[in-house]
Coordinates of N, CA and C in Angstrom, one line a residue:
X296 N 97.6 23.7 -26.8 CA 98.0 22.9 -25.7 C 98.3 21.4 -26.5
X297 N 99.4 20.8 -26.2 CA 99.6 19.5 -26.8 C 99.4 18.5 -25.8
X298 N 99.1 17.3 -26.3 CA 98.8 16.2 -25.4 C 100.0 16.0 -24.5
X299 N 99.8 15.7 -23.3 CA 100.8 15.5 -22.4 C 101.2 16.7 -21.7
X300 N 101.0 17.8 -22.3 CA 101.4 19.0 -21.7 C 100.8 19.3 -20.2
X301 N 101.5 19.9 -19.5 CA 101.1 20.3 -18.1 C 100.4 21.7 -18.1
X302 N 99.3 21.9 -17.5 CA 98.7 23.1 -17.3 C 98.7 23.5 -16.0
X303 N 99.1 24.8 -15.8 CA 99.0 25.4 -14.4 C 97.6 25.7 -14.1
X304 N 97.2 25.3 -12.9 CA 95.8 25.7 -12.5 C 95.9 26.9 -11.6
X305 N 95.2 27.9 -11.8 CA 95.2 29.1 -11.2 C 93.9 29.4 -10.5
X306 N 93.9 29.4 -9.2 CA 92.8 29.8 -8.5 C 92.3 31.3 -8.5
X307 N 91.1 31.7 -8.9 CA 90.9 33.1 -8.7 C 89.7 33.4 -7.8
X308 N 89.7 34.6 -7.3 CA 88.6 35.0 -6.4 C 88.2 36.4 -6.8
X309 N 86.9 36.7 -6.5 CA 86.4 38.1 -6.9 C 86.2 38.7 -5.4
X310 N 86.5 40.0 -5.6 CA 86.3 41.0 -4.4 C 85.6 42.2 -4.9
X311 N 84.5 42.4 -4.0 CA 83.7 43.7 -4.3 C 84.6 44.8 -3.8
X312 N 84.8 45.8 -4.5 CA 85.6 47.0 -4.2 C 85.0 48.4 -4.5
X313 N 85.5 49.3 -3.9 CA 85.0 50.8 -4.2 C 86.1 51.4 -4.8
X314 N 85.9 52.1 -5.9 CA 86.9 52.9 -6.6 C 87.0 54.3 -5.9
X315 N 88.3 54.5 -5.3 CA 88.4 55.6 -4.5 C 88.8 56.9 -5.2
X316 N 90.0 56.8 -5.9 CA 90.5 58.0 -6.6 C 91.6 57.5 -7.5
X317 N 92.0 58.5 -8.4 CA 93.3 58.3 -9.2 C 94.4 59.3 -8.9
X318 N 95.5 59.1 -8.9 CA 96.5 60.0 -8.6 C 97.5 60.5 -9.7
X319 N 97.2 60.1 -10.9 CA 97.9 60.4 -12.0 C 98.8 59.2 -12.5
X320 N 99.1 58.2 -11.7 CA 99.8 57.1 -12.1 C 99.0 55.8 -11.7
X321 N 98.1 55.9 -10.6 CA 97.5 54.7 -10.1 C 96.0 54.9 -10.0
X322 N 95.3 54.0 -10.1 CA 93.9 54.0 -9.5 C 93.8 53.4 -8.2
X323 N 93.0 53.8 -7.3 CA 93.0 53.2 -5.8 C 91.7 52.8 -5.5
X324 N 91.6 51.7 -5.0 CA 90.4 50.9 -4.7 C 90.4 50.4 -3.2
X325 N 89.2 50.3 -2.6 CA 89.3 49.7 -1.1 C 88.3 48.5 -1.2
X326 N 89.0 47.4 -0.7 CA 88.2 46.0 -0.7 C 87.1 46.2 0.4
X327 N 85.9 45.9 0.0 CA 84.7 46.1 0.8 C 84.7 45.3 2.0
X328 N 85.4 44.1 2.0 CA 85.2 43.2 3.1 C 86.3 43.3 4.1
X329 N 87.7 43.7 3.5 CA 88.8 43.7 4.4 C 89.3 45.3 4.6
X330 N 88.5 46.2 3.8 CA 89.0 47.5 3.9 C 90.5 47.8 3.5
X331 N 91.1 46.8 2.9 CA 92.3 47.1 2.5 C 92.3 48.0 1.3
X332 N 93.3 48.8 1.0 CA 93.5 49.7 -0.2 C 94.4 49.2 -1.1
X333 N 93.9 49.1 -2.4 CA 94.7 48.6 -3.4 C 94.9 49.5 -4.5
X334 N 96.2 49.6 -5.0 CA 96.5 50.5 -6.0 C 97.0 49.7 -7.3
X335 N 96.4 50.3 -8.5 CA 96.7 49.5 -9.7 C 97.2 50.6 -10.7
X336 N 98.2 50.2 -11.4 CA 98.7 51.2 -12.5 C 97.7 51.6 -13.5
X337 N 97.5 52.8 -13.8 CA 96.7 53.4 -14.7 C 97.0 52.8 -16.2
X338 N 98.1 52.7 -16.4 CA 98.4 52.2 -17.8 C 98.0 50.9 -18.1
X339 N 97.7 49.9 -16.9 CA 97.2 48.7 -17.1 C 95.6 48.6 -17.3
X340 N 95.0 49.5 -16.8 CA 93.5 49.5 -16.6 C 92.7 50.7 -17.1
X341 N 93.4 51.5 -17.8 CA 92.9 52.8 -18.4 C 91.5 52.6 -19.2
X342 N 91.6 51.5 -20.2 CA 90.5 51.3 -21.0 C 89.4 50.8 -20.2
X343 N 89.3 50.2 -19.1 CA 88.3 49.8 -18.3 C 87.8 50.8 -17.5
X344 N 88.6 51.7 -16.8 CA 88.5 52.6 -15.8 C 87.9 53.9 -16.5
X345 N 88.0 54.1 -17.6 CA 87.6 55.6 -18.3 C 86.1 55.8 -18.0
X346 N 85.1 54.9 -17.8 CA 83.9 55.2 -17.5 C 83.5 55.2 -16.1
X347 N 84.5 55.0 -15.2 CA 84.1 55.1 -13.8 C 84.4 56.3 -13.1
X348 N 83.7 56.7 -12.1 CA 83.9 57.9 -11.2 C 84.1 57.4 -9.8
X349 N 84.8 58.4 -9.0 CA 85.0 58.1 -7.5 C 83.7 57.6 -6.9
X350 N 84.0 56.6 -5.9 CA 83.0 56.0 -5.1 C 82.2 54.9 -6.0
X351 N 82.4 54.6 -7.3 CA 81.7 53.6 -7.9 C 82.2 52.3 -7.5
X352 N 81.3 51.3 -7.6 CA 81.5 49.9 -7.1 C 82.1 49.0 -8.3
X353 N 83.1 48.3 -8.0 CA 83.7 47.4 -9.1 C 83.9 46.1 -8.5
X354 N 84.3 45.1 -9.3 CA 84.6 43.8 -8.8 C 86.1 43.6 -9.3
X355 N 87.0 43.2 -8.4 CA 88.4 43.0 -8.7 C 88.6 41.3 -8.7
X356 N 89.2 40.8 -9.9 CA 89.5 39.5 -10.0 C 90.8 39.2 -9.6
X357 N 91.2 38.5 -8.6 CA 92.6 38.3 -8.2 C 92.9 36.7 -8.3
X358 N 94.2 36.4 -8.5 CA 94.8 35.0 -8.4 C 95.0 34.7 -6.9
X359 N 95.5 33.6 -6.8 CA 95.7 33.0 -5.4 C 96.9 33.7 -4.7
X360 N 97.7 34.6 -5.2 CA 98.6 35.4 -4.7 C 98.2 36.8 -4.3
X361 N 97.0 37.1 -4.7 CA 96.4 38.4 -4.5 C 96.6 39.4 -5.5
X362 N 97.2 38.9 -6.6 CA 97.5 39.8 -7.7 C 96.3 40.1 -8.5
X363 N 95.9 41.3 -8.8 CA 94.7 41.8 -9.6 C 95.0 41.4 -10.9
X364 N 93.9 40.6 -11.6 CA 94.0 40.1 -12.9 C 93.2 41.1 -13.8
X365 N 92.0 41.5 -13.3 CA 91.2 42.4 -13.9 C 90.3 43.2 -13.1
X366 N 89.8 44.2 -13.6 CA 88.7 45.0 -13.1 C 87.3 44.7 -13.8
X367 N 86.4 44.4 -13.1 CA 85.0 44.3 -13.8 C 84.1 45.5 -13.3
X368 N 83.7 46.2 -14.3 CA 82.8 47.2 -14.1 C 81.4 46.9 -14.5
X369 N 80.4 47.8 -14.1 CA 79.0 47.5 -14.6 C 79.0 47.6 -16.1
X370 N 78.0 47.0 -16.7 CA 77.8 47.0 -18.1 C 77.2 48.4 -18.5
X371 N 76.5 49.2 -17.6 CA 76.1 50.5 -17.7 C 76.2 51.4 -16.7
X372 N 76.6 52.6 -17.1 CA 77.0 53.6 -15.9 C 76.1 54.8 -16.3
X373 N 75.8 55.7 -15.3 CA 75.0 56.9 -15.5 C 75.9 58.1 -15.0
X374 N 76.1 59.0 -16.0 CA 77.1 60.2 -15.7 C 76.4 61.4 -16.3
X375 N 77.0 62.5 -15.6 CA 76.5 63.8 -16.0 C 77.3 64.5 -17.1
X376 N 76.6 65.1 -18.0 CA 77.2 65.8 -19.1 C 77.6 67.1 -18.6
X377 N 79.0 67.5 -18.5 CA 79.6 68.6 -17.9 C 79.9 69.7 -19.1
X378 N 80.0 69.3 -20.3 CA 80.3 70.3 -21.3 C 79.8 69.7 -22.6
X379 N 79.1 70.6 -23.3 CA 78.4 70.3 -24.6 C 78.4 71.3 -25.5
X380 N 78.8 71.2 -26.8 CA 78.8 72.2 -27.8 C 77.6 71.9 -28.8
X381 N 77.5 72.8 -29.5 CA 76.3 72.7 -30.6 C 76.8 71.7 -31.7
X382 N 75.9 70.8 -32.1 CA 76.2 69.8 -33.0 C 76.3 70.5 -34.5
X383 N 77.2 70.0 -35.4 CA 77.4 70.4 -36.6 C 76.3 69.8 -37.5
X384 N 75.5 70.4 -38.2 CA 74.3 69.9 -38.9 C 74.7 69.7 -40.5
X385 N 76.0 69.4 -40.7 CA 76.3 69.0 -42.1 C 75.7 67.7 -42.6
X386 N 75.4 66.7 -41.9 CA 74.9 65.5 -42.3 C 73.5 65.4 -41.8
X387 N 72.4 65.6 -42.8 CA 71.0 65.6 -42.3 C 70.4 64.3 -42.6
X388 N 71.2 63.3 -43.2 CA 70.6 62.1 -43.7 C 70.4 61.2 -42.4
X389 N 71.0 61.3 -41.3 CA 70.8 60.5 -40.1 C 70.7 61.2 -38.9
X390 N 70.9 60.7 -37.7 CA 70.9 61.4 -36.6 C 72.1 62.5 -36.6
X391 N 71.6 63.6 -36.0 CA 72.7 64.6 -35.8 C 73.5 64.2 -34.3
X392 N 74.7 64.0 -34.3 CA 75.4 63.8 -33.3 C 76.4 64.8 -32.9
X393 N 76.8 64.9 -31.6 CA 77.9 65.7 -31.2 C 78.7 65.1 -30.1
X394 N 79.8 65.7 -29.8 CA 80.6 65.1 -28.8 C 80.4 66.1 -27.5
X395 N 80.3 65.2 -26.3 CA 80.3 66.0 -25.0 C 81.2 65.4 -24.1
X396 N 81.6 66.3 -23.1 CA 82.5 65.7 -22.0 C 81.7 65.4 -20.7
X397 N 81.8 64.2 -20.2 CA 81.1 63.7 -19.0 C 81.9 63.9 -17.8
X398 N 81.3 63.8 -16.5 CA 81.9 64.2 -15.4 C 83.2 63.6 -15.0
X399 N 83.4 62.3 -15.6 CA 84.9 61.8 -15.3 C 85.9 62.2 -16.2
X400 N 85.5 63.0 -17.1 CA 86.6 63.6 -18.1 C 86.6 63.0 -19.4
X401 N 85.9 61.9 -19.6 CA 85.8 61.3 -20.8 C 85.0 61.9 -21.9
X402 N 85.1 61.6 -23.2 CA 84.3 62.3 -24.2 C 83.4 61.2 -24.9
X403 N 82.3 61.5 -25.2 CA 81.4 60.5 -25.9 C 80.5 61.2 -27.0
X404 N 80.2 60.6 -28.0 CA 79.3 61.0 -29.0 C 77.8 60.7 -28.6
X405 N 77.0 61.9 -28.7 CA 75.6 61.7 -28.2 C 74.7 62.4 -29.2
X406 N 73.4 62.3 -29.2 CA 72.3 62.9 -30.2 C 72.5 64.4 -29.8
X407 N 72.0 65.2 -30.7 CA 72.0 66.6 -30.6 C 71.2 67.2 -29.5
X408 N 70.3 66.4 -29.0 CA 69.3 67.0 -27.9 C 69.8 67.0 -26.5
X409 N 71.0 66.3 -26.4 CA 71.6 66.1 -25.2 C 72.4 67.4 -24.8
X410 N 72.2 68.0 -23.6 CA 72.8 69.3 -23.1 C 73.5 69.3 -21.9
X411 N 74.2 70.2 -21.6 CA 75.0 70.3 -20.3 C 74.0 70.1 -19.3
X412 N 74.5 69.2 -18.1 CA 73.6 69.1 -16.9 C 72.7 67.7 -17.2
X413 N 72.6 67.3 -18.4 CA 71.9 66.0 -18.5 C 72.7 64.9 -17.9
X414 N 71.8 63.9 -17.4 CA 72.4 62.6 -17.0 C 72.1 61.6 -18.0
X415 N 73.3 61.0 -18.5 CA 73.0 60.0 -19.6 C 73.6 58.4 -19.0
X416 N 73.0 57.6 -19.9 CA 73.5 56.2 -19.5 C 74.3 55.8 -20.7
X417 N 75.4 55.1 -20.4 CA 76.3 54.6 -21.2 C 76.8 53.3 -21.2
X418 N 76.8 52.4 -22.2 CA 77.2 51.1 -22.4 C 78.8 51.1 -22.3
X419 N 79.2 50.5 -21.1 CA 80.6 50.4 -21.0 C 81.3 49.5 -21.9
X420 N 80.6 48.6 -22.3 CA 81.1 47.5 -23.2 C 81.6 48.1 -24.7
X421 N 80.6 48.9 -25.1 CA 80.9 49.6 -26.4 C 81.3 51.0 -26.3
X422 N 81.1 51.7 -25.2 CA 81.3 53.1 -25.0 C 80.4 54.0 -25.8
X423 N 79.1 53.5 -26.0 CA 78.1 54.4 -26.7 C 77.0 54.7 -25.7
X424 N 76.6 55.9 -26.1 CA 75.3 56.5 -25.5 C 74.3 55.6 -25.6
X425 N 73.4 55.3 -24.7 CA 72.2 54.6 -24.6 C 70.9 55.5 -24.5
X426 N 70.9 56.1 -23.5 CA 69.8 57.2 -23.3 C 70.0 58.1 -22.3
X427 N 69.1 59.1 -22.2 CA 69.1 60.0 -20.9 C 68.5 59.3 -19.9
X428 N 69.0 59.6 -18.7 CA 68.5 58.8 -17.5 C 67.4 59.7 -16.8

């Protein structure tokens, strides 16, 4: 920004919302205060929403025109492991890790002792396994 340049001021608001569902092209939310339903294109929010499941709570950041600027999700989520294979034990120098599928369809690397049906805690900022819940 140069001296003397004008800066547009944007007023933002946060709205508590519930993630309802996705339909293949959009994520659908309900504003908890007004009960309005909001659809956001999946391509714009896929990286953020990959850790969420239906009925999870989020915060929508909007500008003064009601345009959603971002979706804020919790730092940690708890999800069920729905598919787990046996880890490959080729590297015994460190932790033995394997990839599992969680209930929202995402895949994550976890320690070998995690099995199908376990509930795990994930750090949404890094996408890493934290612990069994």
